């Protein structure tokens, strides 16, 4: 029996509405090494165990009955398998002083994770690896970027238990551009720009440059400029809704570059309001975050403020917001806390819009059914994003719905009152439409089994494995398709087996898969079998 170890239980396929995040526990002074983890709901869980001096272990646990308590035996090994390898940059040259470790262990951020560095020739040896388990290894360097090697498998005790791999780092990215202000686009000097873990200030002509590791979606923010409000952050639009084209270059300082300009204070709409507790007490010092979710097509490079802080009376104010758009609001108390959803606000005109919120505990849960037959139906993400619960006492203020692949939905953190469940806006096209329904919830009530009728074909889950010309898994992939007059772009989450799942409307005939630095790949879904994994080989732009 061992003592002094840490467990992380992560839901892989949760059947519990409320279970979304991992459960982390640290165990000390146990009797015979026996531990208890409570609060795990129905579904499939990944359980990771780590202890200093031992190889981490990952096990999968299925909980099918809440009345039973599964007993899990976790064997930790003080030896583990070994992995040797070499780290190179995007030109194939060895990288010294790169950090190498186990990806899943690094996600838990535990001190017991085994981490090594590469030598002058880029070589490394990583031991204490998981036994009889598939795992991934990451390598990173401040100047040369980040990369992972997936689907590794070592068997201790066999003659060929060790492996040797080569990890090619992604490279370093140059983010550059200018910061402007007002309708006349006047350059802004001394504005602070952050992105990719770096920060800088603009010059006299509003220009800036950041050299950062090339990881996932490149983005930057303006966090202050002369005369700006405290705690401000400016996002370039569209944020997380389109793929920024990277320009791949052969430069000694970076492998790719992207231009991001900021246009400040171009609009005159204002959002004000107050945030209160369930008991009506003003919530002071809350951080409020805004995110544009649809609409607003006047200028694709326009920016808007995305942060505010409530005062002693719980009031917040955000100026210079573009109208003709919808905004999602979240809140948190401290920097390291997760964001909590507040609601959704439509801003129709260049005017002052008031949106008061009460942090509530009520919830609405139910499922979608076909309008004609009453049969259960799943809806696509693009359609789900338009569903909201509009407060009947405050038009234009919505609570957001969270939809599940099996056709369920839930709307949480509601204050007591009457709500109309319907599409938030008609600005953007969708493949499915919802029949409006009005419901009433009491304080802390969970309203269950609410059915919303849907007119449309519903959605299908597709699986993709995106590969390079040399059959390596490609990360940072996006899927793009047309819904009516609007183009929808979403990032894909890639699993350890290289497979990404995406729910797509059954009415979509054609999609594009995109990876920065590679040629887009077009797929005609009508000719494919959605029960099979679709393998897509991408070609680098310079390989034309």
Coordinates of C-alpha atoms in Angstrom, one line a residue:
X1 CA 0.0 0.0 0.0
X2 CA 1.2 3.5 -0.9
X3 CA 0.4 6.8 0.8
X4 CA 0.9 10.4 -0.4
X5 CA -0.4 10.4 -4.0
X6 CA -2.8 12.5 -6.1
X7 CA -5.7 11.5 -8.3
X8 CA -7.5 13.3 -11.1
X9 CA -10.8 11.9 -12.3
X10 CA -11.9 13.4 -15.7
X11 CA -15.3 12.7 -17.2
X12 CA -15.0 11.4 -20.7
X13 CA -18.6 10.7 -21.5
X14 CA -20.7 12.1 -18.6
X15 CA -24.4 11.2 -18.2
X16 CA -24.7 13.9 -15.5
X17 CA -25.9 17.4 -16.4
X18 CA -23.8 19.1 -13.8
X19 CA -20.6 17.1 -14.3
X20 CA -18.3 19.0 -16.7
X21 CA -14.9 19.4 -15.0
X22 CA -12.4 17.0 -13.5
X23 CA -12.2 16.1 -9.8
X24 CA -8.8 16.5 -8.2
X25 CA -7.9 14.9 -4.8
X26 CA -4.7 14.7 -2.7
X27 CA -4.4 11.7 -0.3
X28 CA -2.2 11.5 2.8
X29 CA -2.1 9.4 5.9
X30 CA -4.3 6.7 4.4
X31 CA -4.9 3.3 6.1
X32 CA -3.6 0.5 3.8
X33 CA -3.6 2.9 0.9
X34 CA -7.4 2.9 0.6
X35 CA -9.0 6.1 -0.6
X36 CA -12.5 7.4 -1.5
X37 CA -13.5 9.8 -4.2
X38 CA -17.1 11.0 -3.9
X39 CA -19.3 13.0 -6.3
X40 CA -18.6 11.0 -9.5
X41 CA -21.7 10.8 -11.7
X42 CA -22.8 8.3 -14.3
X43 CA -20.6 7.8 -17.3
X44 CA -17.1 7.0 -18.3
X45 CA -14.2 8.5 -16.3
X46 CA -10.4 8.7 -16.9
X47 CA -8.6 8.3 -13.5
X48 CA -4.9 9.4 -13.4
X49 CA -2.7 8.7 -10.4
X50 CA 0.6 10.4 -9.7
X51 CA 3.2 10.1 -7.0
X52 CA 6.8 11.4 -6.8
X53 CA 9.3 8.7 -7.8
X54 CA 6.7 6.5 -9.6
X55 CA 5.4 6.3 -13.1
X56 CA 1.9 7.8 -13.5
X57 CA -1.0 5.4 -14.2
X58 CA -4.1 6.1 -16.2
X59 CA -7.2 3.9 -15.9
X60 CA -10.7 4.1 -17.4
X61 CA -13.7 3.6 -15.1
X62 CA -17.3 3.0 -16.1
X63 CA -20.0 4.0 -13.6
X64 CA -23.4 2.7 -14.7
X65 CA -25.3 2.6 -11.4
X66 CA -25.2 5.3 -8.7
X67 CA -26.1 2.8 -6.0
X68 CA -22.9 0.9 -6.5
X69 CA -19.4 2.0 -5.5
X70 CA -16.7 0.7 -7.8
X71 CA -13.5 -0.5 -6.1
X72 CA -10.4 0.4 -8.2
X73 CA -6.9 -1.0 -7.6
X74 CA -4.2 1.3 -9.0
X75 CA -0.7 -0.3 -9.3
X76 CA 2.1 2.3 -9.3
X77 CA 5.6 1.3 -10.6
X78 CA 8.8 2.8 -9.3
X79 CA 10.6 1.9 -12.6
X80 CA 8.3 2.3 -15.6
X81 CA 9.3 2.2 -19.2
X82 CA 11.9 4.4 -20.9
X83 CA 11.5 6.6 -24.0
X84 CA 14.5 8.1 -25.9
X85 CA 14.3 10.7 -28.6
X86 CA 15.5 13.8 -30.3
X87 CA 14.0 17.3 -30.4
X88 CA 14.5 19.3 -33.6
X89 CA 13.3 22.7 -34.9
X90 CA 11.2 23.4 -38.0
X91 CA 14.3 23.3 -40.1
X92 CA 15.5 19.9 -38.8
X93 CA 18.2 21.3 -36.5
X94 CA 18.7 19.9 -33.0
X95 CA 17.2 21.9 -30.1
X96 CA 19.0 22.0 -26.8
X97 CA 17.4 22.8 -23.4
X98 CA 13.9 21.8 -24.6
X99 CA 11.5 20.5 -21.9
X100 CA 10.0 17.1 -22.4
X101 CA 7.3 15.4 -20.3
X102 CA 4.2 13.3 -20.3
X103 CA 1.2 15.3 -21.7
X104 CA -1.5 13.9 -19.4
X105 CA 0.8 14.3 -16.3
X106 CA 1.5 17.9 -17.3
X107 CA -2.2 18.7 -17.6
X108 CA -2.6 18.0 -13.8
X109 CA 0.3 20.4 -13.1
X110 CA 1.7 18.1 -10.4
X111 CA 5.3 18.5 -9.1
X112 CA 5.7 14.7 -9.2
X113 CA 5.5 14.7 -13.0
X114 CA 8.8 13.5 -14.5
X115 CA 10.3 16.3 -16.8
X116 CA 13.7 16.2 -18.6
X117 CA 15.6 18.5 -20.9
X118 CA 17.3 17.8 -24.2
X119 CA 21.1 18.0 -24.5
X120 CA 23.2 19.9 -27.0
X121 CA 22.4 17.4 -29.7
X122 CA 18.7 17.6 -29.0
X123 CA 18.7 14.1 -27.4
X124 CA 16.7 13.1 -24.3
X125 CA 15.7 10.0 -22.2
X126 CA 12.4 10.0 -20.4
X127 CA 11.8 7.3 -17.8
X128 CA 9.0 6.4 -15.4
X129 CA 6.5 6.2 -18.2
X130 CA 3.0 4.6 -17.9
X131 CA 3.0 0.8 -18.2
X132 CA 0.6 -1.0 -20.6
X133 CA -1.1 2.3 -21.4
X134 CA -1.2 4.6 -24.4
X135 CA 0.3 8.0 -23.6
X136 CA 1.5 11.2 -25.3
X137 CA 4.8 13.2 -24.8
X138 CA 5.2 16.9 -25.3
X139 CA 8.3 19.0 -26.0
X140 CA 8.5 22.8 -25.7
X141 CA 11.0 25.6 -25.9
X142 CA 10.5 29.3 -25.4
X143 CA 12.1 30.2 -28.7
X144 CA 11.4 27.2 -30.9
X145 CA 7.8 26.4 -30.0
X146 CA 5.7 23.3 -28.9
X147 CA 4.9 19.8 -30.2
X148 CA 3.4 16.5 -29.0
X149 CA 4.0 12.9 -30.0
X150 CA 0.9 10.8 -29.5
X151 CA -0.1 7.1 -29.4
X152 CA 3.1 5.9 -27.7
X153 CA 2.9 2.5 -26.0
X154 CA 5.7 0.9 -23.9
X155 CA 5.5 -2.6 -22.4
X156 CA 7.9 -3.1 -19.4
X157 CA 9.8 -6.4 -19.4
X158 CA 9.9 -7.0 -23.1
X159 CA 13.2 -6.8 -25.0
X160 CA 12.0 -4.0 -27.2
X161 CA 10.1 -2.1 -24.5
X162 CA 11.9 1.2 -25.2
X163 CA 11.1 3.5 -28.1
X164 CA 13.0 6.2 -29.9
X165 CA 11.1 9.2 -31.4
X166 CA 11.8 12.5 -33.1
X167 CA 9.8 15.5 -32.1
X168 CA 9.8 18.5 -34.4
X169 CA 8.8 21.7 -32.7
X170 CA 6.2 23.9 -34.2
X171 CA 8.3 27.0 -34.5
X172 CA 8.1 30.5 -33.3
X173 CA 5.4 33.0 -34.4
X174 CA 5.7 36.7 -35.1
X175 CA 2.5 38.6 -34.3
X176 CA 2.6 42.1 -35.6
X177 CA 0.3 45.0 -36.6
X178 CA -0.9 48.4 -35.5
X179 CA -3.3 49.9 -33.0
X180 CA -5.7 52.7 -34.2
X181 CA -8.4 54.8 -32.5
X182 CA -11.6 56.5 -33.6
X183 CA -13.4 56.6 -36.9
X184 CA -10.4 58.2 -38.5
X185 CA -8.0 55.4 -37.5
X186 CA -5.5 57.6 -35.6
X187 CA -2.4 55.6 -34.5
X188 CA -2.2 55.0 -30.7
X189 CA 1.2 55.1 -29.2
X190 CA 2.2 53.5 -25.8
X191 CA -0.7 50.9 -26.0
X192 CA 0.1 47.7 -24.2
X193 CA -0.4 44.6 -26.3
X194 CA -0.2 41.0 -25.0
X195 CA -0.3 37.7 -26.7
X196 CA 1.2 34.2 -26.5
X197 CA 2.7 34.8 -23.1
X198 CA 4.6 38.0 -24.3
X199 CA 3.8 41.7 -24.1
X200 CA 5.0 44.9 -25.7
X201 CA 4.1 48.6 -26.2
X202 CA 3.2 50.3 -29.5
X203 CA 5.5 52.8 -31.1
X204 CA 4.8 56.3 -32.3
X205 CA 2.9 55.0 -35.3
X206 CA 0.9 52.5 -33.3
X207 CA 3.0 49.6 -34.5
X208 CA 3.9 46.5 -32.4
X209 CA 5.6 43.1 -32.7
X210 CA 5.5 40.0 -30.5
X211 CA 7.7 36.9 -31.0
X212 CA 5.9 34.0 -29.2
X213 CA 5.7 30.2 -29.4
X214 CA 3.5 28.9 -32.2
X215 CA 0.7 27.2 -30.3
X216 CA -2.8 26.6 -31.4
X217 CA -4.8 29.8 -32.2
X218 CA -2.7 32.9 -32.4
X219 CA -4.4 35.8 -30.7
X220 CA -3.4 39.1 -29.1
X221 CA -5.1 41.7 -26.9
X222 CA -4.8 45.4 -26.1
X223 CA -4.9 45.6 -22.3
X224 CA -4.4 49.3 -21.9
X225 CA -3.8 52.5 -23.8
X226 CA -3.7 56.2 -22.9
X227 CA -7.1 57.1 -21.4
X228 CA -8.4 53.6 -21.3
X229 CA -10.5 52.1 -18.4
X230 CA -8.8 49.9 -15.8
X231 CA -8.8 46.2 -16.5
X232 CA -9.7 46.6 -20.1
X233 CA -9.0 43.9 -22.8
X234 CA -9.6 44.4 -26.5
X235 CA -10.1 41.4 -28.8
X236 CA -9.7 41.4 -32.5
X237 CA -12.9 40.3 -34.2
X238 CA -13.9 37.7 -35.1
X239 CA -12.4 36.1 -32.0
X240 CA -12.3 32.3 -32.1
X241 CA -14.8 32.3 -35.0
X242 CA -12.5 32.2 -38.0
X243 CA -9.1 30.9 -38.9
X244 CA -6.4 33.5 -39.2
X245 CA -4.2 32.7 -42.2
X246 CA -0.6 32.2 -41.1
X247 CA 2.2 33.3 -43.4
X248 CA 5.0 30.7 -43.4
X249 CA 8.4 32.3 -43.8
X250 CA 12.0 31.3 -43.8
X251 CA 13.3 33.8 -41.3
X252 CA 16.1 33.2 -38.7
X253 CA 13.8 34.5 -35.8
X254 CA 10.4 32.8 -36.6
X255 CA 8.7 30.2 -38.7
X256 CA 5.4 32.0 -39.3
X257 CA 3.8 35.4 -38.9
X258 CA 0.3 36.8 -38.7
X259 CA -0.9 40.4 -38.7
X260 CA -3.5 41.5 -36.2
X261 CA -4.6 45.2 -36.2
X262 CA -6.8 46.8 -33.5
X263 CA -9.4 49.5 -34.2
X264 CA -10.5 51.1 -30.9
X265 CA -13.5 53.3 -30.0
X266 CA -15.1 53.1 -33.4
X267 CA -18.7 52.5 -32.0
X268 CA -20.9 54.4 -29.6
X269 CA -23.2 51.7 -28.1
X270 CA -22.9 51.2 -24.3
X271 CA -23.8 48.3 -22.1
X272 CA -24.6 49.1 -18.4
X273 CA -26.1 47.1 -15.6
X274 CA -26.0 45.7 -12.1
X275 CA -25.1 42.2 -10.8
X276 CA -26.8 41.1 -7.6
X277 CA -26.9 37.8 -5.6
X278 CA -30.0 35.7 -5.2
X279 CA -30.8 37.7 -2.1
X280 CA -30.5 40.9 -4.0
X281 CA -27.1 42.0 -2.6
X282 CA -24.9 44.0 -5.0
X283 CA -21.8 42.0 -6.1
X284 CA -18.8 44.3 -6.0
X285 CA -15.4 43.6 -7.6
X286 CA -16.6 41.0 -10.1
X287 CA -14.8 40.7 -13.4
X288 CA -17.2 40.8 -16.3
X289 CA -16.3 39.4 -19.7
X290 CA -18.0 40.0 -23.0
X291 CA -17.8 37.8 -26.1
X292 CA -19.4 38.6 -29.4
X293 CA -21.4 35.5 -30.6
X294 CA -23.2 36.5 -33.8
X295 CA -24.2 39.4 -36.0
X296 CA -22.0 42.5 -36.6
X297 CA -20.8 42.4 -40.2
X298 CA -19.9 46.1 -40.7
X299 CA -16.1 45.6 -40.4
X300 CA -14.3 42.3 -40.1
X301 CA -11.3 44.0 -38.4
X302 CA -13.3 46.0 -35.9
X303 CA -12.5 45.4 -32.2
X304 CA -14.5 45.9 -29.0
X305 CA -13.8 46.0 -25.2
X306 CA -14.2 42.6 -23.5
X307 CA -13.7 43.3 -19.8
X308 CA -15.2 45.4 -17.1
X309 CA -15.3 45.3 -13.2
X310 CA -18.3 46.0 -11.0
X311 CA -18.1 48.8 -8.5
X312 CA -19.2 48.9 -4.8
X313 CA -22.8 48.8 -5.9
X314 CA -22.4 45.9 -8.3
X315 CA -22.6 48.2 -11.3
X316 CA -20.6 47.7 -14.6
X317 CA -20.2 49.8 -17.7
X318 CA -18.7 49.0 -21.1
X319 CA -18.4 51.7 -23.8
X320 CA -17.7 51.6 -27.5
X321 CA -19.5 48.4 -28.3
X322 CA -20.7 47.8 -32.0
X323 CA -24.4 47.4 -32.4
X324 CA -26.3 44.9 -34.5
X325 CA -24.7 42.1 -32.5
X326 CA -25.3 39.7 -29.6
X327 CA -22.9 39.4 -26.7
X328 CA -22.3 36.6 -24.2
X329 CA -21.5 37.8 -20.6
X330 CA -19.5 35.8 -18.0
X331 CA -18.2 36.7 -14.5
X332 CA -15.7 35.6 -11.9
X333 CA -14.3 36.9 -8.7
X334 CA -10.5 36.2 -9.0
X335 CA -8.1 35.8 -12.0
X336 CA -7.6 32.1 -11.5
X337 CA -11.2 31.2 -11.1
X338 CA -13.2 29.7 -14.0
X339 CA -15.7 31.9 -15.7
X340 CA -19.4 31.6 -14.8
X341 CA -22.1 32.3 -17.4
X342 CA -24.3 35.3 -16.8
X343 CA -26.4 35.6 -19.9
X344 CA -26.7 37.0 -23.4
X345 CA -27.6 40.5 -24.5
X346 CA -28.7 41.7 -28.0
X347 CA -27.6 45.3 -28.8
X348 CA -29.7 46.5 -31.7
X349 CA -28.8 50.2 -32.0
X350 CA -25.9 52.6 -31.2
X351 CA -27.4 53.5 -27.8
X352 CA -27.2 52.7 -24.1
X353 CA -28.5 49.2 -23.3
X354 CA -29.2 48.1 -19.7
X355 CA -28.8 44.5 -18.7
X356 CA -29.1 43.6 -15.0
X357 CA -28.3 40.1 -13.8
X358 CA -29.0 38.2 -10.6
X359 CA -26.7 35.2 -10.0
X360 CA -29.3 32.5 -9.6
X361 CA -29.5 28.8 -9.0
X362 CA -32.6 27.7 -11.0
X363 CA -32.2 25.6 -14.1
X364 CA -34.3 24.4 -17.1
X365 CA -33.5 20.9 -18.5
X366 CA -35.1 19.0 -21.3
X367 CA -34.7 17.6 -24.8
X368 CA -35.4 18.5 -28.4
X369 CA -38.2 16.7 -30.4
X370 CA -39.2 16.8 -34.0
X371 CA -42.1 19.1 -34.6
X372 CA -43.9 16.6 -37.0
X373 CA -43.4 13.3 -35.2
X374 CA -42.5 14.2 -31.6
X375 CA -39.4 11.9 -31.9
X376 CA -36.2 12.9 -30.1
X377 CA -33.7 14.8 -32.2
X378 CA -30.2 16.2 -31.8
X379 CA -29.4 19.7 -33.1
X380 CA -26.2 21.0 -34.6
X381 CA -24.0 23.4 -32.6
X382 CA -24.8 26.2 -35.1
X383 CA -28.5 25.9 -34.3
X384 CA -28.0 25.4 -30.5
X385 CA -26.0 28.6 -30.3
X386 CA -29.2 30.5 -31.3
X387 CA -31.4 29.0 -28.5
X388 CA -31.8 31.1 -25.4
X389 CA -34.2 31.8 -22.5
X390 CA -35.3 35.4 -22.8
X391 CA -36.5 37.0 -19.6
X392 CA -40.0 38.3 -20.2
X393 CA -39.3 41.3 -17.8
X394 CA -36.2 42.4 -19.7
X395 CA -36.4 42.0 -23.5
X396 CA -33.1 41.4 -25.2
X397 CA -31.5 39.7 -22.1
X398 CA -31.0 35.9 -22.5
X399 CA -29.7 33.0 -20.6
X400 CA -27.6 30.6 -22.8
X401 CA -28.5 27.0 -23.6
X402 CA -25.9 24.2 -23.5
X403 CA -26.8 21.4 -25.9
X404 CA -25.6 17.7 -25.8
X405 CA -25.0 15.4 -28.7
X406 CA -27.9 13.1 -27.7
X407 CA -30.5 15.9 -28.0
X408 CA -30.6 17.0 -24.4
X409 CA -30.2 20.7 -23.4
X410 CA -29.9 22.7 -20.2
X411 CA -30.0 26.3 -19.2
X412 CA -28.5 27.0 -15.7
X413 CA -27.8 29.8 -13.3
X414 CA -31.3 31.3 -13.7
X415 CA -32.9 33.8 -11.4
X416 CA -36.6 33.2 -10.6
X417 CA -39.1 34.4 -13.1
X418 CA -40.7 33.8 -16.5
X419 CA -38.7 32.9 -19.6
X420 CA -39.5 32.5 -23.3
X421 CA -37.4 29.8 -24.9
X422 CA -36.8 30.7 -28.5
X423 CA -34.1 31.7 -31.0
X424 CA -32.1 34.7 -29.7
X425 CA -31.8 36.5 -33.0
X426 CA -32.6 36.2 -36.7
X427 CA -29.4 37.8 -37.8
X428 CA -27.7 34.5 -38.7
X429 CA -29.1 31.6 -40.6
X430 CA -29.5 28.2 -39.0
X431 CA -30.3 24.7 -40.2
X432 CA -32.9 24.1 -37.5
X433 CA -35.6 26.4 -36.0
X434 CA -37.3 26.2 -32.6
X435 CA -40.9 26.6 -31.7
X436 CA -41.2 29.2 -28.9
X437 CA -42.3 28.1 -25.4
X438 CA -42.8 30.1 -22.2
X439 CA -41.9 28.6 -18.8
X440 CA -41.6 29.8 -15.2
X441 CA -39.0 28.8 -12.6
X442 CA -38.9 29.4 -8.9
X443 CA -35.9 30.1 -6.8
X444 CA -33.4 27.2 -6.9
X445 CA -35.9 25.1 -8.9
X446 CA -34.7 22.6 -11.5
X447 CA -37.4 22.5 -14.2
X448 CA -37.1 19.1 -15.9
X449 CA -38.4 17.2 -19.0
X450 CA -39.1 20.4 -20.9
X451 CA -39.6 19.6 -24.6
X452 CA -38.8 22.0 -27.4
X453 CA -40.1 21.3 -30.9
X454 CA -37.6 21.6 -33.7
X455 CA -38.2 22.1 -37.4
X456 CA -35.3 20.7 -39.4
X457 CA -33.2 17.6 -40.1
X458 CA -31.2 17.5 -36.9
X459 CA -27.5 16.6 -36.7
X460 CA -25.0 13.8 -37.3
X461 CA -21.8 13.1 -35.5
X462 CA -18.8 12.8 -37.9
X463 CA -15.3 11.6 -37.0
X464 CA -12.1 12.8 -38.7
X465 CA -8.5 11.8 -38.5
X466 CA -6.4 14.6 -40.0
X467 CA -2.9 13.6 -41.2
X468 CA 0.1 15.2 -42.9
X469 CA 1.6 13.7 -46.1
X470 CA 3.9 11.6 -43.9
X471 CA 0.9 10.3 -41.8
X472 CA 1.5 12.4 -38.7
X473 CA -1.4 13.6 -36.7
X474 CA -2.1 17.4 -37.3
X475 CA -3.2 19.5 -34.4
X476 CA -4.9 23.0 -34.5
X477 CA -7.4 21.9 -37.1
X478 CA -10.6 23.7 -38.0
X479 CA -13.8 22.8 -39.7
X480 CA -15.7 25.3 -41.9
X481 CA -19.0 25.1 -43.7
X482 CA -21.8 27.4 -45.0
X483 CA -25.1 27.8 -43.1
X484 CA -27.3 30.0 -45.3
X485 CA -25.4 33.2 -46.0
X486 CA -23.0 32.8 -43.1
X487 CA -19.8 30.8 -42.9
X488 CA -19.3 28.8 -39.7
X489 CA -15.8 27.9 -38.4
X490 CA -15.0 25.8 -35.4
X491 CA -11.8 24.4 -33.9
X492 CA -11.5 20.6 -33.6
X493 CA -10.4 18.8 -30.5
X494 CA -8.0 16.0 -31.4
X495 CA -7.9 12.9 -29.2
X496 CA -4.8 10.7 -28.5
X497 CA -5.8 8.4 -31.4
X498 CA -5.8 11.4 -33.7
X499 CA -9.6 11.4 -34.1
X500 CA -11.8 14.5 -33.9
X501 CA -15.5 14.4 -33.5
X502 CA -17.9 17.1 -34.7
X503 CA -21.6 17.3 -34.7
X504 CA -22.8 18.7 -38.1
X505 CA -26.3 19.4 -39.4
X506 CA -27.7 16.7 -41.7
X507 CA -28.5 19.3 -44.2
X508 CA -24.8 20.3 -44.7
X509 CA -23.5 18.8 -48.0
X510 CA -20.0 20.2 -48.1
X511 CA -17.4 21.0 -45.5
X512 CA -13.7 22.3 -45.5
X513 CA -11.0 21.1 -43.1
X514 CA -8.3 23.6 -42.4
X515 CA -4.9 23.6 -40.6
X516 CA -2.7 26.7 -40.6
X517 CA 0.1 26.2 -43.1
X518 CA -1.7 23.5 -45.1
X519 CA -4.0 23.6 -48.1
X520 CA -7.7 23.4 -47.1
X521 CA -9.4 20.0 -47.8
X522 CA -12.9 19.8 -49.2
X523 CA -15.2 16.9 -48.3
X524 CA -18.6 16.1 -49.9
X525 CA -20.5 14.5 -46.9
X526 CA -23.3 13.0 -49.0
X527 CA -20.8 10.6 -50.5
X528 CA -19.3 9.5 -47.2
X529 CA -20.3 7.1 -44.5
X530 CA -20.6 8.9 -41.1
X531 CA -20.2 5.6 -39.2
X532 CA -16.6 5.4 -40.3
X533 CA -13.6 7.6 -39.4
X534 CA -12.8 9.8 -42.4
X535 CA -9.0 10.0 -42.9
X536 CA -7.9 13.3 -44.5
X537 CA -4.4 13.9 -45.7
X538 CA -3.3 17.5 -45.8
X539 CA -0.6 19.1 -47.9
X540 CA 1.7 21.9 -46.8
X541 CA 1.3 25.1 -48.7
X542 CA 4.9 25.1 -49.8
X543 CA 4.4 21.6 -51.2
X544 CA 2.4 22.8 -54.2

